[in-house]
Amino acid sequence: MSGICQDLTLTQSVCSHVIDVPVEKVDIGKWLFSLSDAEYQRCCPPDHIAVGVTKTEDGRPMSINVETIGTSLAVQHYVGEVVN
């Protein structure tokens, strides 16, 4: 495999923001799995194309996101492992 690039990372980023809200009031799982398509598209136009929520075969919540990263179309599946 000499000479073949093994790094398939398309992009990498880290963002942070301090909010003045008690941690007990923050529920990322509830927000993620109730995010509307219009709200998702407003997060990063025109790159965020669509979002939908469903469940896995074993009943865990799953968010399916469609977006562009550079010139590539990405379809991402996020499965809730720990969600209240």
mmCIF file with all atom_site columns, C-alpha atoms in Angstrom:
data_model
loop_
_atom_site.group_PDB
_atom_site.id
_atom_site.type_symbol
_atom_site.label_atom_id
_atom_site.label_alt_id
_atom_site.label_comp_id
_atom_site.label_asym_id
_atom_site.label_entity_id
_atom_site.label_seq_id
_atom_site.pdbx_PDB_ins_code
_atom_site.Cartn_x
_atom_site.Cartn_y
_atom_site.Cartn_z
_atom_site.occupancy
_atom_site.B_iso_or_equiv
_atom_site.pdbx_formal_charge
_atom_site.auth_seq_id
_atom_site.auth_comp_id
_atom_site.auth_asym_id
_atom_site.auth_atom_id
_atom_site.pdbx_PDB_model_num
ATOM 1  C CA . MET A 1 1  ? 0.000   0.000  0.000  1.00 0.00 ? 1  MET A CA 1
ATOM 2  C CA . SER A 1 2  ? 2.986   2.299  -0.285 1.00 0.00 ? 2  SER A CA 1
ATOM 3  C CA . GLY A 1 3  ? 2.165   5.657  -1.818 1.00 0.00 ? 3  GLY A CA 1
ATOM 4  C CA . ILE A 1 4  ? -1.598  5.415  -1.177 1.00 0.00 ? 4  ILE A CA 1
ATOM 5  C CA . CYS A 1 5  ? -3.089  8.139  1.013  1.00 0.00 ? 5  CYS A CA 1
ATOM 6  C CA . GLN A 1 6  ? -4.919  6.562  3.976  1.00 0.00 ? 6  GLN A CA 1
ATOM 7  C CA . ASP A 1 7  ? -6.313  9.841  5.417  1.00 0.00 ? 7  ASP A CA 1
ATOM 8  C CA . LEU A 1 8  ? -9.890  10.159 4.116  1.00 0.00 ? 8  LEU A CA 1
ATOM 9  C CA . THR A 1 9  ? -10.773 13.231 6.232  1.00 0.00 ? 9  THR A CA 1
ATOM 10 C CA . LEU A 1 10 ? -12.793 15.718 4.172  1.00 0.00 ? 10 LEU A CA 1
ATOM 11 C CA . THR A 1 11 ? -12.842 18.480 6.767  1.00 0.00 ? 11 THR A CA 1
ATOM 12 C CA . GLN A 1 12 ? -12.253 19.086 10.432 1.00 0.00 ? 12 GLN A CA 1
ATOM 13 C CA . SER A 1 13 ? -13.401 21.966 12.601 1.00 0.00 ? 13 SER A CA 1
ATOM 14 C CA . VAL A 1 14 ? -13.987 22.870 16.219 1.00 0.00 ? 14 VAL A CA 1
ATOM 15 C CA . CYS A 1 15 ? -16.289 25.620 17.427 1.00 0.00 ? 15 CYS A CA 1
ATOM 16 C CA . SER A 1 16 ? -17.207 26.803 20.886 1.00 0.00 ? 16 SER A CA 1
ATOM 17 C CA . HIS A 1 17 ? -19.409 29.436 22.420 1.00 0.00 ? 17 HIS A CA 1
ATOM 18 C CA . VAL A 1 18 ? -20.134 30.256 26.038 1.00 0.00 ? 18 VAL A CA 1
ATOM 19 C CA . ILE A 1 19 ? -23.837 30.556 26.859 1.00 0.00 ? 19 ILE A CA 1
ATOM 20 C CA . ASP A 1 20 ? -25.255 31.913 30.096 1.00 0.00 ? 20 ASP A CA 1
ATOM 21 C CA . VAL A 1 21 ? -27.619 29.014 30.796 1.00 0.00 ? 21 VAL A CA 1
ATOM 22 C CA . PRO A 1 22 ? -27.542 26.460 33.613 1.00 0.00 ? 22 PRO A CA 1
ATOM 23 C CA . VAL A 1 23 ? -26.352 23.054 32.348 1.00 0.00 ? 23 VAL A CA 1
ATOM 24 C CA . GLU A 1 24 ? -29.630 21.504 33.582 1.00 0.00 ? 24 GLU A CA 1
ATOM 25 C CA . LYS A 1 25 ? -31.466 23.546 30.931 1.00 0.00 ? 25 LYS A CA 1
ATOM 26 C CA . VAL A 1 26 ? -29.313 22.273 28.035 1.00 0.00 ? 26 VAL A CA 1
ATOM 27 C CA . ASP A 1 27 ? -30.629 19.136 26.307 1.00 0.00 ? 27 ASP A CA 1
ATOM 28 C CA . ILE A 1 28 ? -28.627 18.537 23.130 1.00 0.00 ? 28 ILE A CA 1
ATOM 29 C CA . GLY A 1 29 ? -30.443 15.256 22.389 1.00 0.00 ? 29 GLY A CA 1
ATOM 30 C CA . LYS A 1 30 ? -33.879 16.875 22.559 1.00 0.00 ? 30 LYS A CA 1
ATOM 31 C CA . TRP A 1 31 ? -32.711 19.740 20.340 1.00 0.00 ? 31 TRP A CA 1
ATOM 32 C CA . LEU A 1 32 ? -30.982 17.490 17.800 1.00 0.00 ? 32 LEU A CA 1
ATOM 33 C CA . PHE A 1 33 ? -33.852 15.044 17.432 1.00 0.00 ? 33 PHE A CA 1
ATOM 34 C CA . SER A 1 34 ? -36.509 17.772 17.154 1.00 0.00 ? 34 SER A CA 1
ATOM 35 C CA . LEU A 1 35 ? -34.608 20.084 14.782 1.00 0.00 ? 35 LEU A CA 1
ATOM 36 C CA . SER A 1 36 ? -36.823 21.148 11.886 1.00 0.00 ? 36 SER A CA 1
ATOM 37 C CA . ASP A 1 37 ? -35.643 21.030 8.295  1.00 0.00 ? 37 ASP A CA 1
ATOM 38 C CA . ALA A 1 38 ? -35.982 24.831 8.005  1.00 0.00 ? 38 ALA A CA 1
ATOM 39 C CA . GLU A 1 39 ? -33.964 25.423 11.207 1.00 0.00 ? 39 GLU A CA 1
ATOM 40 C CA . TYR A 1 40 ? -31.209 23.078 10.000 1.00 0.00 ? 40 TYR A CA 1
ATOM 41 C CA . GLN A 1 41 ? -31.021 24.874 6.650  1.00 0.00 ? 41 GLN A CA 1
ATOM 42 C CA . ARG A 1 42 ? -30.748 28.258 8.424  1.00 0.00 ? 42 ARG A CA 1
ATOM 43 C CA . CYS A 1 43 ? -27.722 27.017 10.432 1.00 0.00 ? 43 CYS A CA 1
ATOM 44 C CA . CYS A 1 44 ? -25.359 27.137 7.460  1.00 0.00 ? 44 CYS A CA 1
ATOM 45 C CA . PRO A 1 45 ? -26.924 28.126 4.134  1.00 0.00 ? 45 PRO A CA 1
ATOM 46 C CA . PRO A 1 46 ? -26.497 26.912 1.424  1.00 0.00 ? 46 PRO A CA 1
ATOM 47 C CA . ASP A 1 47 ? -24.421 23.954 2.673  1.00 0.00 ? 47 ASP A CA 1
ATOM 48 C CA . HIS A 1 48 ? -27.075 22.432 4.949  1.00 0.00 ? 48 HIS A CA 1
ATOM 49 C CA . ILE A 1 49 ? -29.575 20.911 2.540  1.00 0.00 ? 49 ILE A CA 1
ATOM 50 C CA . ALA A 1 50 ? -31.944 18.750 4.602  1.00 0.00 ? 50 ALA A CA 1
ATOM 51 C CA . VAL A 1 51 ? -32.435 16.956 7.920  1.00 0.00 ? 51 VAL A CA 1
ATOM 52 C CA . GLY A 1 52 ? -34.835 14.277 9.030  1.00 0.00 ? 52 GLY A CA 1
ATOM 53 C CA . VAL A 1 53 ? -35.394 12.235 12.166 1.00 0.00 ? 53 VAL A CA 1
ATOM 54 C CA . THR A 1 54 ? -36.231 8.542  12.358 1.00 0.00 ? 54 THR A CA 1
ATOM 55 C CA . LYS A 1 55 ? -35.422 5.550  14.549 1.00 0.00 ? 55 LYS A CA 1
ATOM 56 C CA . THR A 1 56 ? -33.010 2.672  14.127 1.00 0.00 ? 56 THR A CA 1
ATOM 57 C CA . GLU A 1 57 ? -34.359 -0.886 13.934 1.00 0.00 ? 57 GLU A CA 1
ATOM 58 C CA . ASP A 1 58 ? -33.752 -1.245 17.669 1.00 0.00 ? 58 ASP A CA 1
ATOM 59 C CA . GLY A 1 59 ? -35.639 1.981  18.472 1.00 0.00 ? 59 GLY A CA 1
ATOM 60 C CA . ARG A 1 60 ? -32.832 4.485  19.059 1.00 0.00 ? 60 ARG A CA 1
ATOM 61 C CA . PRO A 1 61 ? -33.405 7.998  17.667 1.00 0.00 ? 61 PRO A CA 1
ATOM 62 C CA . MET A 1 62 ? -31.483 8.818  14.492 1.00 0.00 ? 62 MET A CA 1
ATOM 63 C CA . SER A 1 63 ? -30.914 12.122 12.696 1.00 0.00 ? 63 SER A CA 1
ATOM 64 C CA . ILE A 1 64 ? -30.115 11.996 8.981  1.00 0.00 ? 64 ILE A CA 1
ATOM 65 C CA . ASN A 1 65 ? -28.414 15.120 7.632  1.00 0.00 ? 65 ASN A CA 1
ATOM 66 C CA . VAL A 1 66 ? -27.645 16.055 4.034  1.00 0.00 ? 66 VAL A CA 1
ATOM 67 C CA . GLU A 1 67 ? -25.089 18.760 3.358  1.00 0.00 ? 67 GLU A CA 1
ATOM 68 C CA . THR A 1 68 ? -22.299 19.777 1.051  1.00 0.00 ? 68 THR A CA 1
ATOM 69 C CA . ILE A 1 69 ? -18.689 19.860 2.219  1.00 0.00 ? 69 ILE A CA 1
ATOM 70 C CA . GLY A 1 70 ? -16.696 21.663 -0.416 1.00 0.00 ? 70 GLY A CA 1
ATOM 71 C CA . THR A 1 71 ? -17.912 20.109 -3.654 1.00 0.00 ? 71 THR A CA 1
ATOM 72 C CA . SER A 1 72 ? -18.918 16.794 -2.039 1.00 0.00 ? 72 SER A CA 1
ATOM 73 C CA . LEU A 1 73 ? -22.402 15.768 -0.976 1.00 0.00 ? 73 LEU A CA 1
ATOM 74 C CA . ALA A 1 74 ? -22.456 14.205 2.512  1.00 0.00 ? 74 ALA A CA 1
ATOM 75 C CA . VAL A 1 75 ? -25.267 12.141 4.013  1.00 0.00 ? 75 VAL A CA 1
ATOM 76 C CA . GLN A 1 76 ? -24.696 11.664 7.738  1.00 0.00 ? 76 GLN A CA 1
ATOM 77 C CA . HIS A 1 77 ? -26.492 9.371  10.174 1.00 0.00 ? 77 HIS A CA 1
ATOM 78 C CA . TYR A 1 78 ? -26.303 10.335 13.863 1.00 0.00 ? 78 TYR A CA 1
ATOM 79 C CA . VAL A 1 79 ? -27.626 7.722  16.291 1.00 0.00 ? 79 VAL A CA 1
ATOM 80 C CA . GLY A 1 80 ? -28.530 8.704  19.830 1.00 0.00 ? 80 GLY A CA 1
ATOM 81 C CA . GLU A 1 81 ? -26.547 6.531  22.225 1.00 0.00 ? 81 GLU A CA 1
ATOM 82 C CA . VAL A 1 82 ? -27.420 8.435  25.427 1.00 0.00 ? 82 VAL A CA 1
ATOM 83 C CA . VAL A 1 83 ? -30.604 10.489 25.087 1.00 0.00 ? 83 VAL A CA 1
ATOM 84 C CA . ASN A 1 84 ? -33.071 11.345 27.840 1.00 0.00 ? 84 ASN A CA 1
#
